[in-house]
Coordinates of C-alpha atoms in Angstrom, one line a residue:
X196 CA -57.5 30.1 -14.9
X197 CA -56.1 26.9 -15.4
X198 CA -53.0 26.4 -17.6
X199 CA -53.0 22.8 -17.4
X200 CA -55.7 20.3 -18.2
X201 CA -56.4 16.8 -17.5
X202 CA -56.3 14.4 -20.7
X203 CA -53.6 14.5 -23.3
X204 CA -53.5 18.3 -24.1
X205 CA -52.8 19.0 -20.6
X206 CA -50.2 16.1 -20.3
X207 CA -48.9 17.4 -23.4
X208 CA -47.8 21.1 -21.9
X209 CA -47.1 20.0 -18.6
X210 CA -44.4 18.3 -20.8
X211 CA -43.6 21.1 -23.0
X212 CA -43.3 23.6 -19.5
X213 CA -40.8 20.9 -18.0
X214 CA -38.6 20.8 -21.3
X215 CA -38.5 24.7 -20.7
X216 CA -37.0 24.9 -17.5
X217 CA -33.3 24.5 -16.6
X218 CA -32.0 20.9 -16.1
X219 CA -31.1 21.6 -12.1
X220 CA -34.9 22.4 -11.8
X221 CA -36.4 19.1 -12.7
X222 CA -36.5 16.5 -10.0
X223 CA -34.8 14.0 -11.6
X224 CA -33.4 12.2 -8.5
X225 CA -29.7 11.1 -8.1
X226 CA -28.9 8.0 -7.8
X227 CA -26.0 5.9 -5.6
X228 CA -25.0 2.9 -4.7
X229 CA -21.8 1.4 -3.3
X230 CA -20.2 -1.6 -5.3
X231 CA -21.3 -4.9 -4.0
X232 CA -18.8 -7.8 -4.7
X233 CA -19.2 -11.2 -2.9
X234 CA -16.0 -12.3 -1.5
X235 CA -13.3 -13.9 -3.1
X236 CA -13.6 -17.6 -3.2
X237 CA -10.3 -18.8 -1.5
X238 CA -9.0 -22.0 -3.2
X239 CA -6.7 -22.9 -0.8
X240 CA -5.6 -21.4 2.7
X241 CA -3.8 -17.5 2.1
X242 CA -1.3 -19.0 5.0
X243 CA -0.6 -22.0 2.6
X244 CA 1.2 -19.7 0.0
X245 CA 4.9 -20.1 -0.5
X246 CA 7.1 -17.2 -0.4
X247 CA 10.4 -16.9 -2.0
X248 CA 12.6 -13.4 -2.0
X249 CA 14.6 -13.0 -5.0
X250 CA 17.3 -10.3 -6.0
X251 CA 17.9 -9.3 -9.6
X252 CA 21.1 -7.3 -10.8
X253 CA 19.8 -4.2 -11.6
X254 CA 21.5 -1.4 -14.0
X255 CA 23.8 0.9 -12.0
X256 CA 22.9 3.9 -9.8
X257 CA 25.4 7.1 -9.8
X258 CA 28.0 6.9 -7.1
X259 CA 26.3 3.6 -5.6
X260 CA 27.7 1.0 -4.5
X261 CA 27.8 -2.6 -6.4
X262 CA 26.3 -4.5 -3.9
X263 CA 23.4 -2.1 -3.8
X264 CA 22.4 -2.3 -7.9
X265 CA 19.8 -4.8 -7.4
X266 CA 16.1 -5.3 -8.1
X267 CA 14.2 -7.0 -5.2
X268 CA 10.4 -9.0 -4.5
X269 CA 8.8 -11.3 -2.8
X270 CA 7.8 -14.0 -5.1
X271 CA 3.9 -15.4 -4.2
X272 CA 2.9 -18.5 -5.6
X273 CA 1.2 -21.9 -4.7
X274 CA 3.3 -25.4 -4.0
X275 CA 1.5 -28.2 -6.3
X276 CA 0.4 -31.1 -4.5
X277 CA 2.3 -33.9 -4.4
X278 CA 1.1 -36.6 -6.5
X279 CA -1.4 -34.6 -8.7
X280 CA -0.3 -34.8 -12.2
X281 CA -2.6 -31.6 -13.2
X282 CA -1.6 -29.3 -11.0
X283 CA 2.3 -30.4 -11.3
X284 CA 3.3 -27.7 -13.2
X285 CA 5.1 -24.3 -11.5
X286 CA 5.0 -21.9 -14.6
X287 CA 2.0 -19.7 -14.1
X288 CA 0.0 -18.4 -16.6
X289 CA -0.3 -14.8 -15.4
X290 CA 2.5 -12.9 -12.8
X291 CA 0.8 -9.3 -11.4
X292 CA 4.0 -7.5 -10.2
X293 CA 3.0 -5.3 -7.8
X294 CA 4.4 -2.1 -5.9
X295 CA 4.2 -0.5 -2.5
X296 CA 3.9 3.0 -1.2
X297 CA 5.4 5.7 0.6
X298 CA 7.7 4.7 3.5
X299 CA 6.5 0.6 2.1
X300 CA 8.0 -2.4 2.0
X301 CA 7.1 -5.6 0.2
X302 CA 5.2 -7.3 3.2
X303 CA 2.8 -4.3 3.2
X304 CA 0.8 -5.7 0.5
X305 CA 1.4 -9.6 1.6
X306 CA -1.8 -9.9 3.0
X307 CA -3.3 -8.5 -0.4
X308 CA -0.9 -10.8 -2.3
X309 CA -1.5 -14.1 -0.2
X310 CA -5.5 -13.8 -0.9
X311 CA -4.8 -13.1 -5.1
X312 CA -3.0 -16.4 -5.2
X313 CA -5.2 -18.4 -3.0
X314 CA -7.9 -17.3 -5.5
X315 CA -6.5 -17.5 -8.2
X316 CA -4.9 -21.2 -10.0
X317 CA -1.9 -19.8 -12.4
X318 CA -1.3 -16.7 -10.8
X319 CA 1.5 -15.3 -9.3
X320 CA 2.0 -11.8 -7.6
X321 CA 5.3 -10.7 -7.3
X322 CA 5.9 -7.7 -4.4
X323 CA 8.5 -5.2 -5.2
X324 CA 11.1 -4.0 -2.5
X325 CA 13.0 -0.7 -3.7
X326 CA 16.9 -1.6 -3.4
X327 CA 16.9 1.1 -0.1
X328 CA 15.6 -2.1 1.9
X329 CA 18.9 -3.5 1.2
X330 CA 20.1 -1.0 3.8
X331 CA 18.5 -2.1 6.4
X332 CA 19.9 -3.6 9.5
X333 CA 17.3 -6.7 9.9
X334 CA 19.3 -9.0 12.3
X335 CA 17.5 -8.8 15.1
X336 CA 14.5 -9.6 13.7
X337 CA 15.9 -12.6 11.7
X338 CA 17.0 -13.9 15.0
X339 CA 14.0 -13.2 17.0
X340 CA 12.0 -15.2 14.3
X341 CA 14.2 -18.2 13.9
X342 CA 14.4 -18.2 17.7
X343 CA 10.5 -17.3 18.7
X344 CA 11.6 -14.6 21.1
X345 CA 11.0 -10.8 20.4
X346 CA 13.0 -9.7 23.4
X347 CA 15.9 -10.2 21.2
X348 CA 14.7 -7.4 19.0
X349 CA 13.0 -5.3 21.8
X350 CA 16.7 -5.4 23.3
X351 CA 18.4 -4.1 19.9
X352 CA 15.9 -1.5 18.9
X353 CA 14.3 -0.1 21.5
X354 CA 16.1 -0.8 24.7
X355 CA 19.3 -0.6 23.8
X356 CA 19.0 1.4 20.9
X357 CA 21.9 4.1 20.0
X358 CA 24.3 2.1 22.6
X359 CA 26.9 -0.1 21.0
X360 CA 24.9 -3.1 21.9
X361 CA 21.8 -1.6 20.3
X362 CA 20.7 -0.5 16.6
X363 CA 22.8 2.6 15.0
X364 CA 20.9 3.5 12.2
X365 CA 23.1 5.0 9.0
X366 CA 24.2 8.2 8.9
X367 CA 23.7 10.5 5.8
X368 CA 27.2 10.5 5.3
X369 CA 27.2 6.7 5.0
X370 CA 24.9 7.0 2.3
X371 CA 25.4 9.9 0.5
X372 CA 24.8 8.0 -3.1
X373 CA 20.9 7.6 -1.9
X374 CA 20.4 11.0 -3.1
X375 CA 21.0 9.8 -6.6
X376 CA 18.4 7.4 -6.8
X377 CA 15.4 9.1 -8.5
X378 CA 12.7 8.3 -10.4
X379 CA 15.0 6.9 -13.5
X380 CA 16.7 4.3 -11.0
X381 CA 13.8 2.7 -9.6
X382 CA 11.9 2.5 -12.9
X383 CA 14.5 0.4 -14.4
X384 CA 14.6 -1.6 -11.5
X385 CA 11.7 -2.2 -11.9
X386 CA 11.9 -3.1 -15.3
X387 CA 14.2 -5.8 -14.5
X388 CA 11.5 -7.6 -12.6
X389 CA 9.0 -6.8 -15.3
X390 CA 11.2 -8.9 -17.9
X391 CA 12.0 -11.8 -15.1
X392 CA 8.1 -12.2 -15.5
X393 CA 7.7 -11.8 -19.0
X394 CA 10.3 -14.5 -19.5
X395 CA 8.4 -16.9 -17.3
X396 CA 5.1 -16.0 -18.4
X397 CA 3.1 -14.2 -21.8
X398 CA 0.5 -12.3 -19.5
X399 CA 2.0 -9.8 -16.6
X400 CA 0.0 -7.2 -15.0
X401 CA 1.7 -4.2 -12.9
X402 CA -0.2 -2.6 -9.8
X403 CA 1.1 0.3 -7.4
X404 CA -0.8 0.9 -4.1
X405 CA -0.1 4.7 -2.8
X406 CA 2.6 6.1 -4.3
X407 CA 3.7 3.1 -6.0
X408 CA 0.5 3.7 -7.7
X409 CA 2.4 6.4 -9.4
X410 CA 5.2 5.0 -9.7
X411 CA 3.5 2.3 -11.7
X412 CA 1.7 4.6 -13.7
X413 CA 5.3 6.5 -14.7
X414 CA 6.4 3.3 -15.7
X415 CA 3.7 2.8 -18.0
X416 CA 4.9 6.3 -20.1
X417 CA 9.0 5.5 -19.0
X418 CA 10.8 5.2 -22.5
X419 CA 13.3 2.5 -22.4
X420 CA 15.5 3.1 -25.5
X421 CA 13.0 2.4 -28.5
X422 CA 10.1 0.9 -26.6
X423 CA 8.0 2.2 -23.6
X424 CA 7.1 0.8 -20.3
X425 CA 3.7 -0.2 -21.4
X426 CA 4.6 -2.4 -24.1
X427 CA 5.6 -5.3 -21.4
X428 CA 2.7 -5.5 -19.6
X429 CA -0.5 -6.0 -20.2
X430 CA -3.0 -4.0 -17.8
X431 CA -2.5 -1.0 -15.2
X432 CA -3.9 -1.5 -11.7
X433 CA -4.2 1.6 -9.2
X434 CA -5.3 1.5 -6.1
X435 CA -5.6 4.0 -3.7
X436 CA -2.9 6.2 -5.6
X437 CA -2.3 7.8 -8.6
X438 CA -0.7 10.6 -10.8
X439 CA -2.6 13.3 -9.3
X440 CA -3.3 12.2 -6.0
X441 CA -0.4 10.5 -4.4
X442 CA 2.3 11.8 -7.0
X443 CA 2.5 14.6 -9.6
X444 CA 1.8 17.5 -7.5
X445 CA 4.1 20.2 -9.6
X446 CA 5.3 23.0 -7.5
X447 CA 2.7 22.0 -4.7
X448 CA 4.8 20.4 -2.8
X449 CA 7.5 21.4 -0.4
X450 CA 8.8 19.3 2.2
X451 CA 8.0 22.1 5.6
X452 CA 5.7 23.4 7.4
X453 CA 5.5 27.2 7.6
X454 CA 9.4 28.0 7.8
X455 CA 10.6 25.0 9.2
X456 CA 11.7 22.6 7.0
X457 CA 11.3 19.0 7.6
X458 CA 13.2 17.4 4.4
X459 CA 15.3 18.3 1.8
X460 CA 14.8 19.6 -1.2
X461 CA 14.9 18.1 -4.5
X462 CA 17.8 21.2 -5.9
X463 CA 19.5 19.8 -2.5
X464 CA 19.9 16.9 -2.7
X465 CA 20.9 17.1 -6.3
X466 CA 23.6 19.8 -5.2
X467 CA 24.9 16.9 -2.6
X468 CA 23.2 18.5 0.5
X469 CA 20.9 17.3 3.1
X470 CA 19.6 14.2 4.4
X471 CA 18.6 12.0 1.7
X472 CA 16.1 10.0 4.0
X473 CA 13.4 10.8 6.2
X474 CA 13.8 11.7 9.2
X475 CA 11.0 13.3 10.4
X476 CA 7.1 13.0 11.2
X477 CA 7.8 9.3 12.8
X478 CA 9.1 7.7 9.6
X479 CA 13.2 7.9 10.4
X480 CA 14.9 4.3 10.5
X481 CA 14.4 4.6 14.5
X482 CA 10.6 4.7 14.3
X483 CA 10.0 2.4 11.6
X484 CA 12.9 -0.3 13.2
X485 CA 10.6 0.3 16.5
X486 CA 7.1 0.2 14.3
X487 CA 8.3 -2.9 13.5
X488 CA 9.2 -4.7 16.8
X489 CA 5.5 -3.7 17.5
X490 CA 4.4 -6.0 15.6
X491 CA 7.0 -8.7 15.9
X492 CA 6.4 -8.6 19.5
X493 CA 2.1 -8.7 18.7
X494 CA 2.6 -11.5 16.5
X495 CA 4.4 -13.4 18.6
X496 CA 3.4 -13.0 21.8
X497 CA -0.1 -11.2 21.5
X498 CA -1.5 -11.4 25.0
X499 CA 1.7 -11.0 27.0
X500 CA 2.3 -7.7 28.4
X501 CA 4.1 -5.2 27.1
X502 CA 7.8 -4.8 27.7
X503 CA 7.2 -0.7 27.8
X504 CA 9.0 1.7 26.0
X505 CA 6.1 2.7 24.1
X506 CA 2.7 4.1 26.4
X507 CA 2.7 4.7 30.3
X508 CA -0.4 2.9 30.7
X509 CA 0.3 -1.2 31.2
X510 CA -0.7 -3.1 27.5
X511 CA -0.7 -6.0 25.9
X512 CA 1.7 -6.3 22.8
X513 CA -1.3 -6.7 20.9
X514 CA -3.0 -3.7 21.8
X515 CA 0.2 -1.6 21.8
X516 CA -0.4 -2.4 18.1
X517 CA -4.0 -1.7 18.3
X518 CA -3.3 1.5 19.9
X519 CA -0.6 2.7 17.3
X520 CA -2.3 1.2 14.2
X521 CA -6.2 1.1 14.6
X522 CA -8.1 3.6 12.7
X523 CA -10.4 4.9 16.4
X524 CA -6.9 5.7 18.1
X525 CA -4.3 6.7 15.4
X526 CA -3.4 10.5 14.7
X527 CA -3.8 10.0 11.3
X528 CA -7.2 7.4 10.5
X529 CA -6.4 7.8 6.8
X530 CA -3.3 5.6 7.1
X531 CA -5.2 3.5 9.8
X532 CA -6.5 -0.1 10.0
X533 CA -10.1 -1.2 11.8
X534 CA -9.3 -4.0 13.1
X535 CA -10.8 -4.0 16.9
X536 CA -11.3 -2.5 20.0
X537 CA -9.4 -2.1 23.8
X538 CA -10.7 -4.0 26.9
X539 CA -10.3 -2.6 30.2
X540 CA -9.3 0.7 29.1
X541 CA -10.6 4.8 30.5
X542 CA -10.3 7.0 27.6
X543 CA -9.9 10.5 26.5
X544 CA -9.8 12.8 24.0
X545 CA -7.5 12.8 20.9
X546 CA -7.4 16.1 19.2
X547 CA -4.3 15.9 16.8
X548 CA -6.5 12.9 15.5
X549 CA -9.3 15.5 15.4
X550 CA -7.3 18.4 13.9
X551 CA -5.5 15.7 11.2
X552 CA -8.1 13.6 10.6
X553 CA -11.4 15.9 10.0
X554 CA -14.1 14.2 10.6
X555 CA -13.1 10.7 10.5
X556 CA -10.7 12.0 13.5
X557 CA -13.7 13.5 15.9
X558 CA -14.6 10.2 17.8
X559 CA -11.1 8.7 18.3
X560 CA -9.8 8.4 21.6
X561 CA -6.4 7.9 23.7
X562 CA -6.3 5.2 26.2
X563 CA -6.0 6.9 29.5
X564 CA -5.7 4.1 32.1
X565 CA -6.8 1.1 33.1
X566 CA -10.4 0.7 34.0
X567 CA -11.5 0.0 37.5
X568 CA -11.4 -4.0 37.6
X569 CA -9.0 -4.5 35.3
X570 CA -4.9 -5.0 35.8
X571 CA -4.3 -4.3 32.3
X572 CA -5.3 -3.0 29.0
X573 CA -6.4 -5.4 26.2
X574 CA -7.4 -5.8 22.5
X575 CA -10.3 -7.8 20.8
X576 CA -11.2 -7.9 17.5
X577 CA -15.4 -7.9 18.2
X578 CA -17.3 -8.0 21.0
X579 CA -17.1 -11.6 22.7
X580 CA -13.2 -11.8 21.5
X581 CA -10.6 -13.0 23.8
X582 CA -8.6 -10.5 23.7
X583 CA -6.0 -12.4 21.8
X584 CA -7.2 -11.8 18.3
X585 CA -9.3 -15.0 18.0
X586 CA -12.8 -14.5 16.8
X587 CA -15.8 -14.4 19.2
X588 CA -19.6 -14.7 18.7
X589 CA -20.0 -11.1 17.7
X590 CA -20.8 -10.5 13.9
X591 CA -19.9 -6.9 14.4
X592 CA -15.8 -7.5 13.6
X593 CA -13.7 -5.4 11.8
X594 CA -12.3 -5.6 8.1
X595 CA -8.4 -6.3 9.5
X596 CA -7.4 -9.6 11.8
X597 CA -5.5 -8.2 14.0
X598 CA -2.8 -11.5 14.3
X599 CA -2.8 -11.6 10.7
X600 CA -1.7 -8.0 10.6
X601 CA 1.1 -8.3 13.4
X602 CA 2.2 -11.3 11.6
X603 CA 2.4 -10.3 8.3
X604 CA 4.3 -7.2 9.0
X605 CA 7.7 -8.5 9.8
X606 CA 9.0 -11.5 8.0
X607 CA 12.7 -13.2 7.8
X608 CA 13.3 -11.7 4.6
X609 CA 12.1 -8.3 4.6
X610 CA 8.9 -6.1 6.7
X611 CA 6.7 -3.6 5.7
X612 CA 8.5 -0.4 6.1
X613 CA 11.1 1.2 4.1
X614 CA 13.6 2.4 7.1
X615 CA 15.4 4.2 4.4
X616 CA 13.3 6.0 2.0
X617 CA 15.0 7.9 -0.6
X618 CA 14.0 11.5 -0.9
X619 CA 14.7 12.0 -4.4
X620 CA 11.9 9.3 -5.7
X621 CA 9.3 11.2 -3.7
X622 CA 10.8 14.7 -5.0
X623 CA 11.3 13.3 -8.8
X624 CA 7.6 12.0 -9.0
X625 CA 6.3 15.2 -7.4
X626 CA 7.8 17.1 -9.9
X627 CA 5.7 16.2 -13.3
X628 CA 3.0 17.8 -14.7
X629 CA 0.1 14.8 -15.0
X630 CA 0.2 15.7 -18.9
X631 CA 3.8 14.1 -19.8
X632 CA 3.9 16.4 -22.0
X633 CA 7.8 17.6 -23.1
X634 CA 9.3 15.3 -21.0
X635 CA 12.0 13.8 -22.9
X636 CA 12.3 11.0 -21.0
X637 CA 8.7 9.5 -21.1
X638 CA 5.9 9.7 -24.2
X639 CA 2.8 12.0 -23.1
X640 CA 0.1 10.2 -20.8
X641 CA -2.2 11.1 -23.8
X642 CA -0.6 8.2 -25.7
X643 CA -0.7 5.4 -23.2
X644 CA -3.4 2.9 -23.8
X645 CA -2.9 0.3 -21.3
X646 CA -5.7 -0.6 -20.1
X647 CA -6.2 0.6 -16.5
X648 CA -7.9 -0.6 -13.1
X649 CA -8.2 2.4 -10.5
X650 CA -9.7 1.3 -6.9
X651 CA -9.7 3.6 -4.4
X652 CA -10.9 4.0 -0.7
X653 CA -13.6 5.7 1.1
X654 CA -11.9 6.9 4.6
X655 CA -8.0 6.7 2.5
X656 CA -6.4 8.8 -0.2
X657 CA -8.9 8.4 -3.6
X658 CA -12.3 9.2 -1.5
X659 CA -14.5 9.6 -4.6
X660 CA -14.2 9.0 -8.5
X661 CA -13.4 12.3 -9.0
X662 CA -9.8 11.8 -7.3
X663 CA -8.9 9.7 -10.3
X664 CA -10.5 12.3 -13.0
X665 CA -7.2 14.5 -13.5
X666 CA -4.9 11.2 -14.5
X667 CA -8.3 9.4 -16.5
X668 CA -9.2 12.4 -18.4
X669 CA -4.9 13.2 -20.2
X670 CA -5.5 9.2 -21.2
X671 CA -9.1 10.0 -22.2
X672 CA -10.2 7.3 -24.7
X673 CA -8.4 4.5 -22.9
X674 CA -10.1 1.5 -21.6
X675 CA -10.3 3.3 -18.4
X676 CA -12.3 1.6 -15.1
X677 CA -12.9 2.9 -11.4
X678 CA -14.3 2.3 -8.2
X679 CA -14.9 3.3 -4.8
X680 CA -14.4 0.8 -2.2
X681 CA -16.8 1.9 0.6
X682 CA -15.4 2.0 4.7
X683 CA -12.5 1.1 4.0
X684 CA -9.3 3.5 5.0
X685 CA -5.5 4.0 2.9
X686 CA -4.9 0.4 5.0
X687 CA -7.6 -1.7 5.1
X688 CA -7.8 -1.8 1.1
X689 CA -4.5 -4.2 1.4
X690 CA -5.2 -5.6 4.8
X691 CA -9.2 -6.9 5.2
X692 CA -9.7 -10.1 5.9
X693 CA -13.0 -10.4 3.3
X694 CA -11.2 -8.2 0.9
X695 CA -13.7 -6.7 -2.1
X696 CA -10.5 -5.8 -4.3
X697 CA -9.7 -9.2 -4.9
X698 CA -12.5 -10.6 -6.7
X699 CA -12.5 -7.1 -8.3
X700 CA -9.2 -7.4 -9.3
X701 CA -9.8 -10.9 -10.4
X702 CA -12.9 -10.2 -12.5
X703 CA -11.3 -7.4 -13.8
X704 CA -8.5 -9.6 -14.7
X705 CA -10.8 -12.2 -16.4
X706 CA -12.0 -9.6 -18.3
X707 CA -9.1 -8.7 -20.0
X708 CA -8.2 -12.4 -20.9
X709 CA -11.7 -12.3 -22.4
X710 CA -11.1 -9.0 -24.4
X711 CA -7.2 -10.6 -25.7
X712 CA -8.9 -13.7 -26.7
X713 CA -6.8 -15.6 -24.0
X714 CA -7.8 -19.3 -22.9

């Protein structure tokens, strides 16, 4: 017997059967599709951007200090040229203040920063260093910059470091007020640099990448006597980081592994005890001084060899960086770059990047030796490269320039790690619930209605929409947008060369202005 005829009837139950079953039984297909931005259309060279690093007195910190009460950034902007009475005129119309992650300093996002402005006429971006950069003992690398010669901070921080010719990095006793600067501290630091941009222009816009991300997003509920973070700017922008994700964990997090503990904890450091920086997993002042001259010696000398202290197998500075940064040989791809390849090089296996990374960790490799007909191991960006970063025929290159990384990583002012991160910010961020709720020292995360950008990456911390769900749905009804950048790791996002966040950001940006009624 047949239950369903041609003509209308028939149509007409085959309709009614199909309303009957359960939704996961139709075959309605699902749907994706990665964004697809064209590239940001660069007004002027990112490399033509002025720089300028300013300090701001800051409130004080308990037990800290005077000289060490400051609010720091890296001011972005463009020069007008000379002679051209329209574009004569320095005040900008917009300042994005933005913040860096976890072990970050300012020059971590200058590549991100440099394209915004080159974009962008009227727009500043303004990089936040947290006042623990202040500790930092940068003369070597000031005078290898003004002098051209990286030896000089090869010499002081790797070679000779721990002798009384070489770097001696603080002791925990030297800074025992570092375990006082929490959450409270850095958020009205960074309210200082909030109001320096508010006074110079009527529309500022705050971003955090990592955990600055939710840093930014506590200063958005932070109560400053009768008003509240959000009230002084005038949108959110996230990216790859959040309440949630990269802060906010609760009771979830405990600096150890099994019974070893690798940090302090928050109730010691409060009681006075403990380190109150890292000093573990690669990120004490040592490694990061030494991450550093990396790159200092990459940028400067790419294609030279290798002064040594860092692999057995004979390098050039520029793939010593490629080796420790690149996302097919790090331990950790997540918090990688793509940004080329060896030359010359035997391989093998990398299995912590296997057992760290998952899958994005299964094909990566360790450089092994040099390869039969080769005297030393190099680095290109694409196939057809020379080996010294410049670009070849290929059109198969990566998101990240390699040069242009080196480069932008170490700067006479400041670099891109935070030597001395303090514990406590990490430890105070970790400890709220998402909600707000009850906390006497912030309004719930119900109430804030700024409106918010949240971007995350494909191979970095935010994989997927959902990442972002727990922090969206307590501000549910706010003008709430995300996206998935797709490829790109926890680096890249601030680092590619064609980078999609910017003319996200941007048209996200000129949305707003459009919403406000701005000109």
């Amino acid at each position: 017997m047949t239950l369903i005829r041609r003509g209308r009837g028939g149509t007409l139950l085959a309709l009614l059967l199909l309303a009957a079953l359960p939704l996961g039984c139709l075959p309605i297909p699902t749907i994706q599709r990665d964004i697809v931005l064209d590239a940001a259309v660069l007004e002027i060279s990112p490399g033509s951007v002025r720089t300028e690093y300013v300090s701001l007195p800051s409130g004080p910190a308990p037990n800290t200090p005077e000289a060490y009460n400051r609010a720091l950034y890296t001011r972005y902007y463009r020069q007008p040229p000379v002679g051209n009475a329209s574009d004569t005129v320095l005040v900008p119309d917009t300042v994005l203040v933005m913040v860096p992650g976890l072990f970050s300093g300012a020059t971590i996002l200058d590549v991100l920063a440099r394209q915004l402005v080159a974009s962008q006429r009227g727009l500043e971006v303004w990089v936040l260093d947290r006042r623990a950069n202040l500790l930092e003992d940068r003369s070597a690398f000031v005078a290898s910059l003004e002098r051209r010669d990286p030896t000089i901070a090869y010499d002081y921080y790797v070679r000779n470091v721990g002798t009384p010719t070489g770097f001696q990095p603080l002791s925990a006793e030297e800074v025992p007020f570092l375990r006082d600067w929490g959450i409270g501290v850095h958020l009205r630091d960074l309210h200082e640099v909030i109001l320096a941009a508010r006074a110079l222009s009527d529309t500022v816009y705050l971003a955090g990448y990592s955990l600055g991300a939710s840093q930014v997003g506590l200063y958005a509920a932070y109560r400053f006597g009768d008003t509240v973070g959000q009230d002084y700017i005038d949108g959110l922008i996230l990216i790859d980081g959040g309440l949630g994700r990269s802060g906010a964990f609760g009771d979830a997090l405990r600096l150890s592994v099994g019974p070893v503990r690798i940090a302090a904890s928050r109730d010691m450091l409060m009681a006075g005890e403990g380190v109150p920086y890292a000093t573990a997993l690669g990120f004490d002042p040592v490694s990061q001084a030494q991450r550093m001259t990396v790159a200092l010696l990459a940028g400067l000398e790419p294609s030279t060899p290798s002064p040594g202290g860092f692999f057995d197998v004979p390098l050039t500075n520029l793939a010593v960086l490629g080796l420790t940064a690149d996302d097919d040989y790090s331990l950790a791809p997540v918090f990688s770059v793509a940004m080329g390849e060896t030359t010359g090089a035997e391989f093998a296996g990398n299995l912590p990047a296997a057992l760290l990374g998952g899958r994005e960790g299964l094909d990566n490799r360790t450089v092994s030796g040099v390869a039969r007909g080769f005297q030393i191991v190099g680095w290109q960006r694409s196939a057809g490269d020379d080996g010294a970063g410049n670009d070849g025929a290929s059109n198969d290159k990566e998101p990240v320039d390699p040069l242009v990384f080196a480069r932008s990583r170490v700067t006479l002012d400041t670099d891109a790690d935070e030597w001395y991160f303090p514990l406590r910010l990490a430890l105070d961020i970790a400890q709220f619930d998402i909600s707000l709720d009850n906390e006497p020292d912030f309004i719930p995360n119900r109430d804030v209605t700024v409106p918010t950008l949240a971007v995350g990456a494909a191979k970095g911390l935010v994989p997927d929409l959902a990442t972002f769900a727990a922090y969206s749905n307590v501000r549910a009804g706010s003008l709430f947008s995300s996206y998935i950048l797709p490829g790109f790791t926890h680096v890249d996002i601030v680092y590619a060369e064609q980078n999609p966040l910017v003319p996200l950001m941007l048209r996200w940006l000129e949305q707003l202005r459009t919403l406000r009624g701005s000109p």
